[in-house]
XYZ file of C-alpha atoms in Angstrom:
307
model
C -0.168 0.166 0.065
C 1.383 3.610 -0.997
C 1.227 6.176 1.960
C -1.047 8.283 -0.294
C -3.742 5.275 -0.228
C -3.848 5.672 3.425
C -5.303 9.205 3.146
C -9.493 9.641 3.278
C -9.346 12.426 0.324
C -7.292 12.372 -2.753
C -3.936 14.217 -1.892
C -3.323 15.455 -5.176
C -6.389 17.473 -5.527
C -6.589 20.888 -6.610
C -6.758 23.008 -3.328
C -6.976 26.716 -3.630
C -4.120 28.454 -1.319
C -6.219 31.630 -1.312
C -10.090 31.845 -0.780
C -11.300 34.481 -3.088
C -14.600 36.257 -2.748
C -15.131 36.477 -6.581
C -14.746 32.465 -7.010
C -18.422 31.478 -6.463
C -18.872 28.657 -9.186
C -20.453 25.363 -7.720
C -16.969 23.362 -7.961
C -15.498 26.340 -5.791
C -18.395 26.194 -3.262
C -18.566 22.511 -2.839
C -14.921 22.459 -1.960
C -15.384 25.382 0.213
C -18.077 23.553 2.305
C -16.934 19.938 2.046
C -13.368 20.693 3.430
C -14.378 23.503 5.852
C -12.621 22.986 9.402
C -14.464 24.295 12.556
C -11.947 24.511 15.336
C -12.976 25.073 18.748
C -12.375 29.061 18.437
C -14.147 28.941 15.104
C -17.282 27.007 16.817
C -17.304 29.920 19.669
C -17.568 32.657 16.595
C -20.431 30.387 14.920
C -22.185 30.329 18.098
C -21.985 34.225 19.067
C -23.015 35.155 15.256
C -25.719 33.156 14.992
C -27.457 33.794 18.769
C -27.216 37.328 17.721
C -28.541 36.859 14.319
C -31.773 34.704 15.747
C -32.272 38.191 17.640
C -33.381 39.792 14.418
C -35.138 36.475 13.043
C -37.847 36.085 16.434
C -37.726 39.962 17.122
C -35.986 43.241 16.920
C -32.574 44.267 17.385
C -30.471 47.197 16.411
C -26.897 45.330 17.232
C -26.552 44.048 13.234
C -22.945 44.913 12.700
C -20.335 41.860 12.799
C -16.580 43.010 12.265
C -14.394 40.058 11.500
C -10.713 40.800 12.150
C -7.349 38.752 11.692
C -3.951 38.976 10.211
C -3.529 38.205 6.486
C -4.131 34.005 5.895
C -6.297 33.963 9.133
C -9.034 32.963 7.216
C -11.303 35.792 7.796
C -12.210 36.016 4.307
C -12.908 32.086 4.358
C -15.262 32.414 7.189
C -17.149 35.234 5.158
C -17.796 33.560 2.505
C -19.043 30.293 5.070
C -21.340 33.073 6.806
C -22.660 33.878 2.785
C -23.390 30.067 1.998
C -25.098 29.345 5.573
C -27.302 32.486 5.438
C -28.246 31.815 1.951
C -28.227 28.090 2.776
C -27.071 27.427 -0.665
C -27.567 24.361 -2.377
C -24.450 22.820 -4.041
C -24.123 19.368 -5.255
C -27.846 18.691 -3.683
C -27.104 19.476 -0.264
C -28.095 22.442 1.749
C -25.034 24.725 2.943
C -26.205 23.595 6.611
C -26.167 20.298 5.749
C -22.126 20.151 5.317
C -22.072 21.256 8.591
C -23.914 18.363 10.668
C -20.678 16.435 10.643
C -18.786 19.586 11.550
C -20.899 20.728 14.336
C -21.983 18.584 17.246
C -23.649 21.030 19.490
C -27.219 21.048 18.924
C -28.233 24.496 19.930
C -25.659 25.949 17.568
C -26.814 24.271 14.768
C -30.543 24.582 15.328
C -29.764 28.207 15.369
C -27.888 27.916 12.114
C -30.863 26.033 10.621
C -33.408 28.689 11.542
C -31.285 31.194 9.962
C -30.999 29.140 7.043
C -34.658 28.895 6.523
C -35.415 32.587 6.577
C -35.418 34.052 3.265
C -32.190 36.197 2.994
C -30.531 38.301 -0.087
C -26.685 37.681 0.615
C -24.687 40.460 -0.971
C -21.280 39.147 -0.826
C -18.465 41.410 -2.310
C -14.781 42.822 -2.390
C -15.334 47.054 -1.378
C -12.246 47.730 -3.400
C -13.493 46.235 -6.419
C -16.718 47.624 -6.313
C -15.873 51.423 -5.492
C -14.868 53.631 -8.164
C -11.648 54.875 -8.644
C -12.200 58.584 -7.673
C -14.787 57.658 -5.480
C -12.867 56.698 -2.206
C -11.900 60.365 -1.578
C -15.628 61.343 -1.072
C -16.630 60.705 2.444
C -19.988 59.320 1.075
C -17.558 56.471 -0.312
C -19.058 53.264 1.549
C -22.793 54.053 1.463
C -22.455 54.866 -2.233
C -20.475 51.285 -2.529
C -23.715 49.825 -0.560
C -26.176 51.206 -2.841
C -24.486 50.073 -5.562
C -24.246 46.429 -4.630
C -27.809 46.859 -3.428
C -29.071 47.915 -6.955
C -27.083 45.324 -8.507
C -28.721 42.870 -6.390
C -32.289 43.796 -7.386
C -31.243 43.920 -11.393
C -31.083 47.820 -11.200
C -28.172 49.651 -12.714
C -25.516 50.182 -10.296
C -23.298 51.736 -11.745
C -25.479 54.964 -12.745
C -27.541 55.438 -9.836
C -30.104 57.787 -11.113
C -30.623 55.413 -13.618
C -31.470 52.784 -10.718
C -33.784 55.107 -9.318
C -36.037 55.304 -12.225
C -35.721 51.661 -12.813
C -37.019 51.381 -9.193
C -39.811 53.712 -9.705
C -41.050 52.108 -13.039
C -41.008 48.757 -11.139
C -43.406 50.072 -8.511
C -45.586 51.568 -10.869
C -45.512 48.347 -12.684
C -44.235 49.948 -15.894
C -40.669 48.745 -16.121
C -41.207 45.653 -18.233
C -43.310 47.514 -20.955
C -40.499 50.528 -20.670
C -37.666 47.377 -21.719
C -40.011 46.304 -24.522
C -40.543 49.790 -25.868
C -36.907 50.564 -25.711
C -35.362 47.490 -27.551
C -38.301 48.130 -30.243
C -36.984 51.293 -30.577
C -33.203 50.898 -30.349
C -32.653 47.466 -31.206
C -30.851 46.555 -28.322
C -31.813 45.154 -24.649
C -32.056 47.521 -22.068
C -29.957 45.961 -19.790
C -27.302 45.566 -22.352
C -27.636 49.403 -23.393
C -28.346 51.372 -20.278
C -24.505 51.857 -19.002
C -24.351 54.196 -22.612
C -27.122 56.142 -20.746
C -25.632 59.456 -22.848
C -25.716 57.703 -25.794
C -29.049 56.263 -26.062
C -30.946 59.904 -25.288
C -33.170 59.435 -28.039
C -34.296 56.163 -27.667
C -34.636 56.730 -23.798
C -36.423 59.434 -23.613
C -39.092 58.262 -26.473
C -39.611 54.905 -24.764
C -40.234 56.831 -21.422
C -42.928 58.490 -23.254
C -44.398 56.028 -24.522
C -44.198 53.154 -21.629
C -44.850 55.770 -18.696
C -47.185 58.925 -17.596
C -43.932 61.075 -18.675
C -44.984 63.575 -21.980
C -41.809 63.669 -24.325
C -41.242 67.076 -22.275
C -41.090 65.239 -18.785
C -39.049 62.442 -20.211
C -36.595 64.834 -22.077
C -36.327 67.194 -19.161
C -35.586 64.350 -16.509
C -32.625 63.019 -18.946
C -31.183 66.204 -19.190
C -31.252 66.898 -15.283
C -31.159 63.160 -13.908
C -27.386 63.391 -12.861
C -27.561 66.702 -10.929
C -30.731 66.020 -9.073
C -29.843 62.871 -7.990
C -28.773 62.801 -4.215
C -27.936 59.748 -1.812
C -27.586 59.725 1.942
C -27.393 57.030 4.120
C -30.788 57.539 5.595
C -32.032 57.725 2.180
C -30.233 54.410 1.437
C -31.212 52.668 4.650
C -34.963 53.565 3.434
C -34.849 51.707 0.402
C -33.414 49.078 2.236
C -36.294 48.859 4.806
C -38.934 49.402 1.808
C -37.607 46.548 -0.100
C -37.550 44.285 2.743
C -41.365 45.132 3.349
C -42.490 44.409 -0.110
C -40.603 40.897 0.110
C -42.527 40.373 3.632
C -42.060 36.868 5.328
C -39.534 37.794 7.626
C -36.738 38.178 4.761
C -33.544 39.606 5.705
C -30.975 41.558 3.570
C -27.397 40.590 4.603
C -24.021 42.771 3.492
C -20.775 40.564 3.430
C -17.957 42.961 2.683
C -14.599 42.025 2.128
C -11.329 44.163 3.113
C -13.131 46.966 4.533
C -10.559 47.904 7.009
C -8.091 48.061 3.936
C -10.057 50.286 2.373
C -10.826 52.749 5.107
C -7.133 52.617 6.205
C -6.817 55.575 8.595
C -9.347 58.005 6.592
C -11.926 58.672 9.863
C -14.716 59.860 7.382
C -14.897 56.684 5.833
C -15.073 54.985 9.296
C -17.771 57.866 10.126
C -19.509 56.447 6.985
C -19.758 53.155 7.758
C -20.800 53.688 11.139
C -23.591 56.057 10.360
C -24.567 53.019 7.646
C -24.763 50.177 10.323
C -26.586 52.605 12.592
C -29.529 53.748 10.253
C -29.852 50.317 8.913
C -30.367 49.029 12.438
C -32.412 51.645 13.041
C -34.825 51.294 10.120
C -34.745 47.592 9.854
C -34.540 46.296 13.408
C -32.231 43.179 12.257
C -33.596 42.307 9.100
C -30.774 44.086 7.641
C -27.184 42.898 8.477
C -23.292 44.582 7.554
C -20.351 42.079 7.980
C -17.145 43.287 7.525
C -13.777 41.986 7.723
C -10.302 43.822 8.162
C -6.533 43.033 9.237
C -7.091 45.584 11.833
C -9.352 45.225 15.213
C -12.376 47.886 15.712
C -10.531 49.528 18.485
C -7.305 50.420 16.881
C -9.678 51.446 13.849
C -11.847 54.069 16.089
């Protein structure tokens, strides 16, 4: 018998040395779930997190911000991804994410809390903040909330890169005219709206005409909106939190939204304005949503050193 034959798993299999947030295909997700090792320390973190998360399921809590800190290579990004799979209760290889942990966690109370969290309908938004941020927006003290709004719009199928277009899409969706607009736009321009909307400044006539034909806007009103949309658009943390609350309430059934953000600490660095912006986002989401919206971030620095 060869030594390699004494191992339970094939030792020549490909194992990712670094866990990357953008890798979410089934093969990678399966390997991450199947081979994740729950140490005694991780067991405590799972217990603490799901106990806290449960409060937003069965009642109200405004304590819904989680800061995961650890040095490079300590596994914080992996832990963040595992939380995203468990909260979404993603199905991979015919098994729900929770099922992969039945043999890893032997505490029935922790497993019960994890199962409860997985049964709640949840939109999981997992992203690396630097990859979603515009190159020049980091200098803006509202950079954090802008990125949060962008990924929130993307999740709903709206235009994340052009926020005033996303606002129009959201309003049309509420009015029940969004599908008619997309159909009309394609008839006029020959392109699908989701493919053409980022060419906002090159599709003026088609956008204006489609708005006039499919919504309550006249040609003049549509043209006026188009010319002033960018200047008239404003975003505040309060507005973002209300948008999230409205979305959650529209879904009903104890719906949750979870923002999982990798490398937040590196993005903020020593910029106190960005740290304040993140703090305000978390506080306003906690006040408006009462535990139905969560923010979970990673950082190489602990939160005390950041503040």
